[in-house]
Amino acid sequence: MRAIRVAPFALLGAGALTLLAPSAAFAAPDGASSTFNPTITPSVIAPGGRVTLGAGGCTGETTVSSGIFDTTTIPSGSTTATATVDSDARRGAVYAVTFTCGSTGTSRNVNLTITSGATSTPTPTTVPTASSTALVPGGVRGGLGGSSGTTDTVEVAAGGALVVAAASGALYFARRRNADRRH
C-alpha cells in the first residue's frame, strides 16, 4: 500500500530530472561563462558604415577583432563601442567578428553581413497625404518577440521547477478529492 503512495512522487522526481537534464547540454563548454552574449547592431551593413558592438555579460574589458574593421576595445564598465566598417569590404560577404571577454577569456564569434545592393534609398519629392496613402490589408507581422535568444540554464531549471510544482499541486488536489469521496 505504501508503494502506491510513493509512486507518484517518484514519477514526479523522474520527470523533473528529465526536464532538467537537457539544460546541461546548453551549458557553456570548458566552464566558460554562459552569460557572455556579444552583439552587432545592425547585423547587415554597407561598406563604410558604422556598427555598434555590444559585450553583454562581460564584466571586464572586451576585445573585438575582424578583418573588416580595426580592432576595437570595449572598456570595463561599458557594454558598447562603435566601429567603422572598411569601405573596401566585399559586398554580399559574411565576415566573422570575434569578441574576447578579458575577465573570463571566453571568445565568441558573431557574423556581420555586408549588403550586396545599392545603399541609397530614394527620397520622395512630395509629402504623401492621407488620400494618397494606400493601406495594404493583412495582419501584423509579429516575429518572435525576443523569445529566440540563447537558452539560459537557470531559466530552464526555473521552468522545470514550475512544471513540477504545477504537477505536484494537481496531484495533491486530485488525491485529496478522491480521499474526500471515500468518507
PDB file of C-alpha atoms in Angstrom:
ATOM      1  CA  MET A   1       0.000   0.000   0.000  1.00  0.00           C
ATOM      2  CA  ARG A   2       2.866   2.382   0.779  1.00  0.00           C
ATOM      3  CA  ALA A   3       4.386   1.793  -2.676  1.00  0.00           C
ATOM      4  CA  ILE A   4       1.233   3.163  -4.310  1.00  0.00           C
ATOM      5  CA  ARG A   5       1.506   6.382  -2.295  1.00  0.00           C
ATOM      6  CA  VAL A   6       5.191   6.864  -3.124  1.00  0.00           C
ATOM      7  CA  ALA A   7       4.901   6.054  -6.852  1.00  0.00           C
ATOM      8  CA  PRO A   8       3.504   9.458  -7.964  1.00  0.00           C
ATOM      9  CA  PHE A   9       6.294  11.293  -6.180  1.00  0.00           C
ATOM     10  CA  ALA A  10       8.894   9.017  -7.748  1.00  0.00           C
ATOM     11  CA  LEU A  11       7.387   9.740 -11.167  1.00  0.00           C
ATOM     12  CA  LEU A  12       7.425  13.481 -10.474  1.00  0.00           C
ATOM     13  CA  GLY A  13      11.073  13.281  -9.426  1.00  0.00           C
ATOM     14  CA  ALA A  14      11.964  11.352 -12.578  1.00  0.00           C
ATOM     15  CA  GLY A  15      10.048  13.888 -14.667  1.00  0.00           C
ATOM     16  CA  ALA A  16      11.921  16.755 -13.035  1.00  0.00           C
ATOM     17  CA  LEU A  17      15.260  15.111 -13.794  1.00  0.00           C
ATOM     18  CA  THR A  18      14.183  14.524 -17.375  1.00  0.00           C
ATOM     19  CA  LEU A  19      13.283  18.187 -17.771  1.00  0.00           C
ATOM     20  CA  LEU A  20      16.476  19.449 -16.176  1.00  0.00           C
ATOM     21  CA  ALA A  21      18.922  17.060 -17.872  1.00  0.00           C
ATOM     22  CA  PRO A  22      18.787  18.795 -21.299  1.00  0.00           C
ATOM     23  CA  SER A  23      19.821  22.076 -19.687  1.00  0.00           C
ATOM     24  CA  ALA A  24      23.312  20.643 -19.221  1.00  0.00           C
ATOM     25  CA  ALA A  25      23.629  20.463 -22.999  1.00  0.00           C
ATOM     26  CA  PHE A  26      23.195  24.237 -23.163  1.00  0.00           C
ATOM     27  CA  ALA A  27      25.887  24.971 -20.604  1.00  0.00           C
ATOM     28  CA  ALA A  28      28.952  26.683 -21.994  1.00  0.00           C
ATOM     29  CA  PRO A  29      31.869  24.364 -22.820  1.00  0.00           C
ATOM     30  CA  ASP A  30      35.039  24.297 -20.698  1.00  0.00           C
ATOM     31  CA  GLY A  31      33.337  26.082 -17.792  1.00  0.00           C
ATOM     32  CA  ALA A  32      33.085  29.349 -19.734  1.00  0.00           C
ATOM     33  CA  SER A  33      30.579  31.990 -18.755  1.00  0.00           C
ATOM     34  CA  SER A  34      27.237  31.285 -20.402  1.00  0.00           C
ATOM     35  CA  THR A  35      26.093  34.870 -19.831  1.00  0.00           C
ATOM     36  CA  PHE A  36      28.583  36.443 -22.268  1.00  0.00           C
ATOM     37  CA  ASN A  37      26.374  37.469 -25.191  1.00  0.00           C
ATOM     38  CA  PRO A  38      28.103  39.654 -27.812  1.00  0.00           C
ATOM     39  CA  THR A  39      26.013  41.561 -30.366  1.00  0.00           C
ATOM     40  CA  ILE A  40      26.477  43.613 -33.526  1.00  0.00           C
ATOM     41  CA  THR A  41      23.890  46.226 -34.499  1.00  0.00           C
ATOM     42  CA  PRO A  42      22.986  46.341 -37.340  1.00  0.00           C
ATOM     43  CA  SER A  43      23.970  42.850 -38.425  1.00  0.00           C
ATOM     44  CA  VAL A  44      23.749  43.840 -42.119  1.00  0.00           C
ATOM     45  CA  ILE A  45      25.708  46.952 -43.090  1.00  0.00           C
ATOM     46  CA  ALA A  46      27.056  48.734 -46.161  1.00  0.00           C
ATOM     47  CA  PRO A  47      30.803  49.224 -46.657  1.00  0.00           C
ATOM     48  CA  GLY A  48      31.922  52.329 -44.756  1.00  0.00           C
ATOM     49  CA  GLY A  49      29.004  52.096 -42.299  1.00  0.00           C
ATOM     50  CA  ARG A  50      29.226  52.222 -38.504  1.00  0.00           C
ATOM     51  CA  VAL A  51      28.242  49.295 -36.294  1.00  0.00           C
ATOM     52  CA  THR A  52      27.588  49.172 -32.569  1.00  0.00           C
ATOM     53  CA  LEU A  53      29.419  46.338 -30.821  1.00  0.00           C
ATOM     54  CA  GLY A  54      27.888  45.015 -27.602  1.00  0.00           C
ATOM     55  CA  ALA A  55      29.558  42.872 -24.955  1.00  0.00           C
ATOM     56  CA  GLY A  56      26.647  41.959 -22.705  1.00  0.00           C
ATOM     57  CA  GLY A  57      27.594  39.758 -19.783  1.00  0.00           C
ATOM     58  CA  CYS A  58      31.331  40.514 -19.792  1.00  0.00           C
ATOM     59  CA  THR A  59      32.434  42.266 -16.617  1.00  0.00           C
ATOM     60  CA  GLY A  60      35.923  43.049 -17.881  1.00  0.00           C
ATOM     61  CA  GLU A  61      37.421  44.618 -20.965  1.00  0.00           C
ATOM     62  CA  THR A  62      36.286  43.077 -24.269  1.00  0.00           C
ATOM     63  CA  THR A  63      38.457  42.973 -27.391  1.00  0.00           C
ATOM     64  CA  VAL A  64      36.647  42.856 -30.737  1.00  0.00           C
ATOM     65  CA  SER A  65      38.529  41.921 -33.895  1.00  0.00           C
ATOM     66  CA  SER A  66      37.626  41.289 -37.520  1.00  0.00           C
ATOM     67  CA  GLY A  67      39.129  41.561 -40.962  1.00  0.00           C
ATOM     68  CA  ILE A  68      36.810  44.406 -41.953  1.00  0.00           C
ATOM     69  CA  PHE A  69      37.454  46.972 -39.209  1.00  0.00           C
ATOM     70  CA  ASP A  70      40.235  47.910 -36.799  1.00  0.00           C
ATOM     71  CA  THR A  71      40.492  46.007 -33.521  1.00  0.00           C
ATOM     72  CA  THR A  72      38.209  47.711 -31.018  1.00  0.00           C
ATOM     73  CA  THR A  73      38.219  47.549 -27.238  1.00  0.00           C
ATOM     74  CA  ILE A  74      35.060  47.820 -25.164  1.00  0.00           C
ATOM     75  CA  PRO A  75      36.309  49.119 -21.807  1.00  0.00           C
ATOM     76  CA  SER A  76      35.386  47.560 -18.488  1.00  0.00           C
ATOM     77  CA  GLY A  77      32.212  49.146 -17.141  1.00  0.00           C
ATOM     78  CA  SER A  78      30.881  49.872 -20.637  1.00  0.00           C
ATOM     79  CA  THR A  79      28.771  47.488 -22.695  1.00  0.00           C
ATOM     80  CA  THR A  80      29.095  49.023 -26.173  1.00  0.00           C
ATOM     81  CA  ALA A  81      31.542  50.596 -28.607  1.00  0.00           C
ATOM     82  CA  THR A  82      31.353  51.598 -32.256  1.00  0.00           C
ATOM     83  CA  ALA A  83      33.475  50.614 -35.248  1.00  0.00           C
ATOM     84  CA  THR A  84      33.564  51.743 -38.869  1.00  0.00           C
ATOM     85  CA  VAL A  85      33.458  49.002 -41.500  1.00  0.00           C
ATOM     86  CA  ASP A  86      36.204  49.298 -44.122  1.00  0.00           C
ATOM     87  CA  SER A  87      34.989  50.933 -47.332  1.00  0.00           C
ATOM     88  CA  ASP A  88      36.617  48.160 -49.374  1.00  0.00           C
ATOM     89  CA  ALA A  89      34.601  45.381 -47.683  1.00  0.00           C
ATOM     90  CA  ARG A  90      33.325  42.903 -50.266  1.00  0.00           C
ATOM     91  CA  ARG A  91      29.597  43.302 -50.927  1.00  0.00           C
ATOM     92  CA  GLY A  92      27.487  40.220 -50.171  1.00  0.00           C
ATOM     93  CA  ALA A  93      30.191  38.700 -47.949  1.00  0.00           C
ATOM     94  CA  VAL A  94      29.722  37.464 -44.394  1.00  0.00           C
ATOM     95  CA  TYR A  95      32.586  38.247 -42.006  1.00  0.00           C
ATOM     96  CA  ALA A  96      33.247  36.674 -38.616  1.00  0.00           C
ATOM     97  CA  VAL A  97      33.705  39.128 -35.771  1.00  0.00           C
ATOM     98  CA  THR A  98      35.484  37.724 -32.705  1.00  0.00           C
ATOM     99  CA  PHE A  99      34.623  39.025 -29.230  1.00  0.00           C
ATOM    100  CA  THR A 100      37.035  38.094 -26.406  1.00  0.00           C
ATOM    101  CA  CYS A 101      35.925  38.792 -22.837  1.00  0.00           C
ATOM    102  CA  GLY A 102      39.016  39.711 -20.817  1.00  0.00           C
ATOM    103  CA  SER A 103      37.624  38.739 -17.405  1.00  0.00           C
ATOM    104  CA  THR A 104      36.904  35.120 -18.414  1.00  0.00           C
ATOM    105  CA  GLY A 105      38.966  34.636 -21.577  1.00  0.00           C
ATOM    106  CA  THR A 106      35.809  33.467 -23.361  1.00  0.00           C
ATOM    107  CA  SER A 107      35.677  34.043 -27.120  1.00  0.00           C
ATOM    108  CA  ARG A 108      32.525  34.160 -29.214  1.00  0.00           C
ATOM    109  CA  ASN A 109      32.054  34.750 -32.955  1.00  0.00           C
ATOM    110  CA  VAL A 110      29.215  36.785 -34.442  1.00  0.00           C
ATOM    111  CA  ASN A 111      28.615  37.152 -38.194  1.00  0.00           C
ATOM    112  CA  LEU A 112      28.441  40.548 -39.904  1.00  0.00           C
ATOM    113  CA  THR A 113      26.945  40.671 -43.402  1.00  0.00           C
ATOM    114  CA  ILE A 114      27.862  43.317 -45.963  1.00  0.00           C
ATOM    115  CA  THR A 115      24.955  44.468 -48.134  1.00  0.00           C
ATOM    116  CA  SER A 116      25.048  43.397 -51.741  1.00  0.00           C
ATOM    117  CA  GLY A 117      22.707  46.007 -53.242  1.00  0.00           C
ATOM    118  CA  ALA A 118      22.623  49.771 -53.527  1.00  0.00           C
ATOM    119  CA  THR A 119      22.871  51.576 -50.215  1.00  0.00           C
ATOM    120  CA  SER A 120      20.967  54.742 -51.028  1.00  0.00           C
ATOM    121  CA  THR A 121      17.207  54.909 -50.761  1.00  0.00           C
ATOM    122  CA  PRO A 122      15.158  57.211 -52.977  1.00  0.00           C
ATOM    123  CA  THR A 123      13.687  60.199 -51.236  1.00  0.00           C
ATOM    124  CA  PRO A 124      10.148  61.246 -52.167  1.00  0.00           C
ATOM    125  CA  THR A 125       9.791  64.647 -53.809  1.00  0.00           C
ATOM    126  CA  THR A 126       6.329  65.191 -52.357  1.00  0.00           C
ATOM    127  CA  VAL A 127       4.987  64.506 -48.935  1.00  0.00           C
ATOM    128  CA  PRO A 128       2.261  61.837 -49.096  1.00  0.00           C
ATOM    129  CA  THR A 129      -1.154  62.847 -47.856  1.00  0.00           C
ATOM    130  CA  ALA A 130      -3.812  60.697 -46.257  1.00  0.00           C
ATOM    131  CA  SER A 131      -5.697  60.404 -49.531  1.00  0.00           C
ATOM    132  CA  SER A 132      -2.608  59.254 -51.471  1.00  0.00           C
ATOM    133  CA  THR A 133      -1.506  56.652 -48.932  1.00  0.00           C
ATOM    134  CA  ALA A 134      -2.799  53.169 -49.661  1.00  0.00           C
ATOM    135  CA  LEU A 135      -3.249  50.704 -46.839  1.00  0.00           C
ATOM    136  CA  VAL A 136      -2.492  47.117 -47.619  1.00  0.00           C
ATOM    137  CA  PRO A 137      -4.901  44.727 -45.900  1.00  0.00           C
ATOM    138  CA  GLY A 138      -3.398  41.987 -43.795  1.00  0.00           C
ATOM    139  CA  GLY A 139      -2.262  41.154 -40.337  1.00  0.00           C
ATOM    140  CA  VAL A 140       0.590  42.483 -38.309  1.00  0.00           C
ATOM    141  CA  ARG A 141       3.963  40.860 -38.832  1.00  0.00           C
ATOM    142  CA  GLY A 142       4.674  39.654 -35.331  1.00  0.00           C
ATOM    143  CA  GLY A 143       8.075  37.972 -35.005  1.00  0.00           C
ATOM    144  CA  LEU A 144       9.250  36.011 -32.051  1.00  0.00           C
ATOM    145  CA  GLY A 145       9.137  38.860 -29.559  1.00  0.00           C
ATOM    146  CA  GLY A 146      12.626  38.300 -28.214  1.00  0.00           C
ATOM    147  CA  SER A 147      11.981  34.691 -27.313  1.00  0.00           C
ATOM    148  CA  SER A 148      14.623  33.307 -29.645  1.00  0.00           C
ATOM    149  CA  GLY A 149      17.717  34.290 -27.726  1.00  0.00           C
ATOM    150  CA  THR A 150      20.200  31.978 -26.102  1.00  0.00           C
ATOM    151  CA  THR A 151      18.944  29.345 -23.707  1.00  0.00           C
ATOM    152  CA  ASP A 152      19.915  30.020 -20.117  1.00  0.00           C
ATOM    153  CA  THR A 153      20.370  27.052 -17.770  1.00  0.00           C
ATOM    154  CA  VAL A 154      18.782  28.972 -14.879  1.00  0.00           C
ATOM    155  CA  GLU A 155      15.683  29.753 -16.951  1.00  0.00           C
ATOM    156  CA  VAL A 156      15.331  26.112 -17.999  1.00  0.00           C
ATOM    157  CA  ALA A 157      15.684  24.974 -14.384  1.00  0.00           C
ATOM    158  CA  ALA A 158      13.131  27.555 -13.193  1.00  0.00           C
ATOM    159  CA  GLY A 159      10.686  26.473 -15.893  1.00  0.00           C
ATOM    160  CA  GLY A 160      11.145  22.831 -14.931  1.00  0.00           C
ATOM    161  CA  ALA A 161      10.554  23.691 -11.272  1.00  0.00           C
ATOM    162  CA  LEU A 162       7.308  25.455 -12.191  1.00  0.00           C
ATOM    163  CA  VAL A 163       6.141  22.430 -14.187  1.00  0.00           C
ATOM    164  CA  VAL A 164       6.944  20.116 -11.274  1.00  0.00           C
ATOM    165  CA  ALA A 165       5.164  22.429  -8.813  1.00  0.00           C
ATOM    166  CA  ALA A 166       2.067  22.567 -11.018  1.00  0.00           C
ATOM    167  CA  ALA A 167       2.015  18.794 -11.470  1.00  0.00           C
ATOM    168  CA  SER A 168       2.515  18.255  -7.718  1.00  0.00           C
ATOM    169  CA  GLY A 169      -0.336  20.637  -6.901  1.00  0.00           C
ATOM    170  CA  ALA A 170      -2.658  18.951  -9.377  1.00  0.00           C
ATOM    171  CA  LEU A 171      -1.764  15.519  -7.996  1.00  0.00           C
ATOM    172  CA  TYR A 172      -2.254  16.689  -4.392  1.00  0.00           C
ATOM    173  CA  PHE A 173      -5.713  18.106  -5.039  1.00  0.00           C
ATOM    174  CA  ALA A 174      -6.767  15.107  -7.155  1.00  0.00           C
ATOM    175  CA  ARG A 175      -5.760  12.678  -4.405  1.00  0.00           C
ATOM    176  CA  ARG A 176      -7.368  14.863  -1.739  1.00  0.00           C
ATOM    177  CA  ARG A 177     -10.588  14.932  -3.740  1.00  0.00           C
ATOM    178  CA  ASN A 178     -10.598  11.131  -4.029  1.00  0.00           C
ATOM    179  CA  ALA A 179      -9.983  10.793  -0.281  1.00  0.00           C
ATOM    180  CA  ASP A 180     -12.925  13.100   0.483  1.00  0.00           C
ATOM    181  CA  ARG A 181     -15.250  10.980  -1.676  1.00  0.00           C
ATOM    182  CA  ARG A 182     -14.451   7.814   0.270  1.00  0.00           C
ATOM    183  CA  HIS A 183     -15.761   9.205   3.571  1.00  0.00           C
TER     184      HIS A 183
END
